[in-house]
Short mmCIF file of C-alpha atoms in Angstrom, two decimals:
data_model
loop_
_atom_site.label_atom_id
_atom_site.label_comp_id
_atom_site.label_asym_id
_atom_site.label_seq_id
_atom_site.Cartn_x
_atom_site.Cartn_y
_atom_site.Cartn_z
CA MET A 1 0.00 0.00 0.00
CA ARG A 2 1.38 3.38 -1.00
CA HIS A 3 1.55 5.89 1.81
CA SER A 4 -0.45 9.12 1.24
CA ARG A 5 1.48 12.18 2.39
CA LEU A 6 -1.67 14.36 2.53
CA GLY A 7 -3.73 11.75 4.34
CA GLY A 8 -0.91 11.02 6.75
CA ARG A 9 -0.31 14.69 7.41
CA VAL A 10 -3.98 15.43 8.15
CA PHE A 11 -4.17 12.40 10.40
CA LEU A 12 -0.99 13.53 12.14
CA GLU A 13 -2.36 17.00 12.82
CA THR A 14 -5.94 16.07 13.67
CA THR A 15 -5.44 12.88 15.63
CA LEU A 16 -1.88 12.32 16.72
CA ILE A 17 -0.94 15.81 17.94
CA PRO A 18 -3.79 15.86 20.47
CA LEU A 19 -2.52 12.46 21.67
CA ALA A 20 0.98 13.81 22.21
CA VAL A 21 0.28 14.34 25.87
CA HIS A 22 0.50 10.51 26.11
CA PRO A 23 3.48 9.57 23.89
CA PRO A 24 3.75 5.97 25.15
CA ARG A 25 0.31 5.18 23.76
CA VAL A 26 1.00 6.45 20.26
CA GLY A 27 2.92 3.40 19.05
CA ARG A 28 0.21 0.98 20.18
CA PHE A 29 -2.47 3.20 18.65
CA LEU A 30 -0.76 3.32 15.24
CA ALA A 31 -0.12 -0.40 15.18
CA THR A 32 -3.79 -1.24 15.67
CA ALA A 33 -5.75 1.71 14.27
CA ARG A 34 -3.71 3.12 11.34
CA PRO A 35 -1.08 0.74 10.00
CA ASP A 36 -1.11 2.75 6.73
CA VAL A 37 0.45 5.81 8.40
CA ASN A 38 4.21 6.07 8.05
CA PRO A 39 5.61 5.41 11.53
CA ALA A 40 8.28 8.02 10.85
CA LEU A 41 5.59 10.69 11.09
CA SER A 42 4.71 9.62 14.58
CA LEU A 43 8.07 9.00 16.13
CA ALA A 44 10.76 10.81 14.10
CA GLY A 45 10.58 14.14 15.84
CA ALA A 46 6.82 14.62 15.55
CA PHE A 47 6.15 13.93 19.20
CA GLN A 48 8.81 15.85 20.97
CA ALA A 49 7.78 17.13 24.38
CA PRO A 50 5.18 19.87 23.88
CA GLN A 51 6.05 23.28 25.23
CA SER A 52 2.65 23.75 26.81
CA ARG A 53 -0.86 22.37 26.85
CA ALA A 54 -2.03 25.68 25.37
CA ALA A 55 0.30 25.14 22.41
CA LEU A 56 -1.23 21.71 21.84
CA CYS A 57 -4.71 23.19 21.89
CA ARG A 58 -3.70 25.78 19.32
CA SER A 59 -2.12 23.10 17.12
CA GLY A 60 -5.19 20.87 17.40
CA SER A 61 -7.49 23.76 16.44
CA HIS A 62 -5.33 24.63 13.43
CA ALA A 63 -5.24 20.99 12.32
CA THR A 64 -9.02 20.73 12.52
CA ASP A 65 -9.34 23.78 10.27
CA LEU A 66 -6.93 22.19 7.76
CA SER A 67 -8.90 18.96 7.60
CA ARG A 68 -12.20 20.83 7.19
CA HIS A 69 -10.64 22.92 4.41
CA ALA A 70 -9.49 19.74 2.63
CA ALA A 71 -13.07 18.47 2.77
CA GLY A 72 -14.47 21.73 1.40
CA LEU A 73 -15.98 22.80 4.76
CA PRO A 74 -15.59 26.19 6.46
CA ALA A 75 -13.25 26.44 9.42
CA PHE A 76 -14.66 26.57 12.92
CA ARG A 77 -14.73 29.98 14.56
CA ALA A 78 -13.26 30.08 18.07
CA HIS A 79 -15.78 30.75 20.83
CA GLN A 80 -14.51 33.13 23.45
CA ASN A 81 -15.82 32.83 26.98
CA ALA A 82 -17.40 35.94 28.46
CA PRO A 83 -14.84 37.76 30.62
CA ALA A 84 -15.07 36.80 34.27
CA ALA A 85 -16.26 39.47 36.68
CA PRO A 86 -13.38 41.12 38.54
CA SER A 87 -12.88 39.76 42.04
CA SER A 88 -13.56 43.22 43.46
CA GLN A 89 -17.02 43.22 41.90
CA LEU A 90 -17.77 39.77 43.26
CA SER A 91 -16.60 40.82 46.72
CA ALA A 92 -18.80 43.92 46.61
CA VAL A 93 -21.85 41.83 45.71
CA MET A 94 -21.15 39.38 48.54
CA SER A 95 -20.62 42.26 50.96
CA LEU A 96 -23.94 43.88 50.05
CA GLU A 97 -25.75 40.57 50.29
CA SER A 98 -24.36 39.96 53.78
CA VAL A 99 -25.77 43.34 54.84
CA ARG A 100 -29.14 42.54 53.26
CA ALA A 101 -29.22 39.27 55.20
CA PHE A 102 -28.32 41.11 58.42
CA PHE A 103 -31.24 43.53 58.13
CA LEU A 104 -33.65 40.86 56.92
CA GLU A 105 -32.98 38.96 60.14
CA LYS A 106 -32.66 41.78 62.66
CA ALA A 107 -34.53 44.79 61.26
CA PRO A 108 -36.60 43.99 58.15
CA GLU A 109 -38.32 47.38 58.38
CA ILE A 110 -35.05 49.16 57.48
CA ALA A 111 -34.57 49.55 53.75
CA ILE A 112 -31.21 49.66 52.03
CA LEU A 113 -30.83 52.83 49.96
CA GLU A 114 -29.00 52.62 46.64
CA ALA A 115 -27.53 55.77 45.13
CA GLU A 116 -26.70 56.40 41.49
CA LEU A 117 -23.50 58.14 42.52
CA SER A 118 -20.58 56.81 44.53
CA SER A 119 -20.87 57.20 48.30
CA ALA A 120 -17.38 55.88 49.07
CA THR A 121 -16.28 59.02 50.96
CA VAL A 122 -18.13 61.25 53.41
CA ALA A 123 -18.29 64.09 50.90
CA GLN A 124 -19.52 61.80 48.12
CA ALA A 125 -22.09 60.15 50.38
CA ALA A 126 -23.46 63.52 51.48
CA ILE A 127 -24.03 64.46 47.83
CA ALA A 128 -25.34 61.04 46.81
CA PHE A 129 -27.96 60.95 49.61
CA ASP A 130 -28.53 64.72 49.81
CA VAL A 131 -27.65 65.18 53.47
CA GLU A 132 -25.12 67.20 55.41
CA PRO A 133 -21.71 65.50 55.83
CA GLY A 134 -22.10 65.18 59.61
CA ARG A 135 -25.02 62.77 59.14
CA ILE A 136 -22.83 60.30 57.29
CA ALA A 137 -21.80 57.69 59.86
CA LYS A 138 -18.31 56.58 58.91
CA THR A 139 -16.97 53.26 60.17
CA LEU A 140 -13.27 53.16 61.00
CA SER A 141 -11.38 49.86 61.14
CA LEU A 142 -8.81 50.15 63.92
CA ARG A 143 -6.11 48.07 65.52
CA ILE A 144 -5.63 48.71 69.23
CA GLY A 145 -2.72 46.66 70.51
CA THR A 146 -3.58 43.13 69.40
CA ARG A 147 -7.29 43.82 68.99
CA VAL A 148 -9.19 44.89 65.88
CA VAL A 149 -12.29 47.01 66.51
CA LEU A 150 -14.75 49.14 64.55
CA LEU A 151 -15.52 52.71 65.54
CA VAL A 152 -18.58 54.45 64.07
CA THR A 153 -18.41 58.24 64.20
CA SER A 154 -20.06 61.29 62.71
CA GLY A 155 -18.79 62.08 59.23
CA THR A 156 -17.22 65.37 60.28
CA SER A 157 -15.60 64.06 63.48
CA ARG A 158 -12.03 62.93 63.91
CA ILE A 159 -10.38 60.74 66.50
CA ASP A 160 -8.89 62.58 69.45
CA ASN A 161 -5.74 60.59 70.23
CA LYS A 162 -5.70 61.55 73.91
CA LYS A 163 -9.33 60.56 74.42
CA ALA A 164 -8.86 57.34 72.44
CA LYS A 165 -5.78 56.31 74.38
CA ALA A 166 -7.52 57.03 77.69
CA CYS A 167 -10.57 55.02 76.59
CA PHE A 168 -8.92 52.05 74.88
CA GLY A 169 -5.63 51.91 76.75
CA ALA A 170 -3.56 52.41 73.60
CA ARG A 171 -3.46 54.63 70.58
CA PRO A 172 -5.63 53.20 67.76
CA ARG A 173 -4.15 52.74 64.32
CA MET A 174 -5.98 52.32 61.03
CA LEU A 175 -5.90 48.88 59.41
CA ALA A 176 -4.05 48.44 56.13
CA THR A 177 -6.28 48.46 53.06
CA GLU A 178 -5.90 44.73 52.39
CA GLU A 179 -6.69 43.91 56.02
CA VAL A 180 -10.00 45.77 56.00
CA ALA A 181 -11.71 43.57 53.40
CA ALA A 182 -10.12 40.39 54.74
CA ILE A 183 -11.38 41.01 58.29
CA THR A 184 -14.68 42.83 57.80
CA GLY A 185 -15.75 41.32 54.49
CA HIS A 186 -16.49 44.84 53.20
CA GLU A 187 -14.56 46.87 50.63
CA LEU A 188 -13.23 50.32 51.39
CA GLY A 189 -16.00 52.85 50.89
CA GLY A 190 -18.61 50.30 51.96
CA VAL A 191 -17.31 49.36 55.41
CA CYS A 192 -20.06 49.23 58.00
CA PRO A 193 -20.82 47.41 61.28
CA PHE A 194 -23.49 45.21 59.63
CA GLY A 195 -23.04 41.71 58.19
CA LEU A 196 -19.42 41.38 59.21
CA LYS A 197 -17.28 38.50 58.02
CA THR A 198 -15.63 38.30 61.44
CA PRO A 199 -17.36 39.26 64.72
CA LEU A 200 -15.65 42.38 66.06
CA PRO A 201 -16.05 44.71 69.03
CA ILE A 202 -17.99 47.77 67.84
CA TYR A 203 -17.98 51.24 69.38
CA CYS A 204 -20.20 54.21 68.57
CA ASP A 205 -18.86 57.67 69.26
CA LEU A 206 -21.10 60.20 71.01
CA SER A 207 -20.72 62.51 68.01
CA LEU A 208 -23.45 60.47 66.31
CA ARG A 209 -26.01 61.61 68.87
CA ALA A 210 -25.90 65.13 67.52
CA PHE A 211 -28.26 63.87 64.80
CA ASP A 212 -31.69 62.29 64.90
CA GLU A 213 -30.79 60.07 61.92
CA VAL A 214 -27.48 59.04 60.43
CA LEU A 215 -26.52 57.23 57.25
CA PRO A 216 -23.82 54.54 57.56
CA ALA A 217 -22.65 52.57 54.53
CA ALA A 218 -24.36 49.28 53.75
CA GLY A 219 -21.64 47.06 52.31
CA SER A 220 -20.94 48.76 48.99
CA ARG A 221 -19.80 52.11 47.62
CA THR A 222 -23.30 53.12 46.56
CA THR A 223 -25.51 51.90 49.43
CA SER A 224 -26.58 53.18 52.83
CA VAL A 225 -29.37 53.01 55.41
CA ARG A 226 -31.20 55.68 57.39
CA ILE A 227 -31.17 54.83 61.06
CA THR A 228 -31.19 56.53 64.47
CA PRO A 229 -27.89 56.42 66.34
CA ASP A 230 -29.39 54.48 69.26
CA ARG A 231 -30.99 51.91 66.93
CA LEU A 232 -27.67 51.49 65.12
CA ALA A 233 -25.85 50.82 68.38
CA GLU A 234 -28.57 48.43 69.53
CA LEU A 235 -28.53 46.34 66.34
CA VAL A 236 -24.77 45.79 66.34
CA GLY A 237 -24.30 45.58 70.12
CA ALA A 238 -22.07 48.64 70.17
CA GLN A 239 -20.68 50.36 73.23
CA TRP A 240 -20.90 54.16 73.42
CA VAL A 241 -17.59 56.00 73.79
CA ASP A 242 -16.34 59.58 73.64
CA VAL A 243 -13.13 59.42 71.63
CA CYS A 244 -13.60 62.02 68.90
CA ALA A 245 -12.97 65.72 68.70
CA ALA A 246 -16.14 67.78 69.06
CA SER A 247 -17.80 68.75 65.81
CA ASP A 248 -19.99 71.75 65.13
CA PRO A 249 -23.70 71.02 65.71
CA PRO A 250 -25.88 70.99 62.61
CA GLU A 251 -27.63 74.23 61.77
#
């Protein structure tokens, strides 16, 4: 039987190259399935160790197109998977859902507000929800000695180091960005005392009581809730402290 170079080449590219990940099986396969194929095609350099599995996939795809062309058929078009959602987006969704679950269980009457604009900072949140900056309840992630705690304060207040050290026994320090999400389960700009990944001690500063209602974040950079300061502290089991510098009362 005369060996066909075209037939052997197509068979090499469409059948044998995909089998190259298992070189020991090739000889047995040829001996039983295709005795008409020149063994030199299979063993004389054709099945050297592939550089990568991706390279094999590309070769196999190209070979399939060649065989379809020889038969007068159009080549297959590669299907590209839809791009995966960035991990940050997935984390934000999970964070928001944990807050939804928290309120569904503990305070179903409180609705989560969703803004069209970013509310990641106090200034942005005040614009997004049309309130004065002091009403934005910001949640600070702090490390005090070996402890990690959350402190909820008025948006225009700042920590007074002397008061904080007297209250907590040490000067609080802000957590690193990567630690915040890992410990709280919430991304920066959406950190709140609700639906936490890890149970943490929570403190509410007296500056919040200057307002009848405050708006803390709700797990994402565009969500919040309207809540009274006392109700907020009650829901999260917070302890009231006076560790911030006095802010001007709202007009």
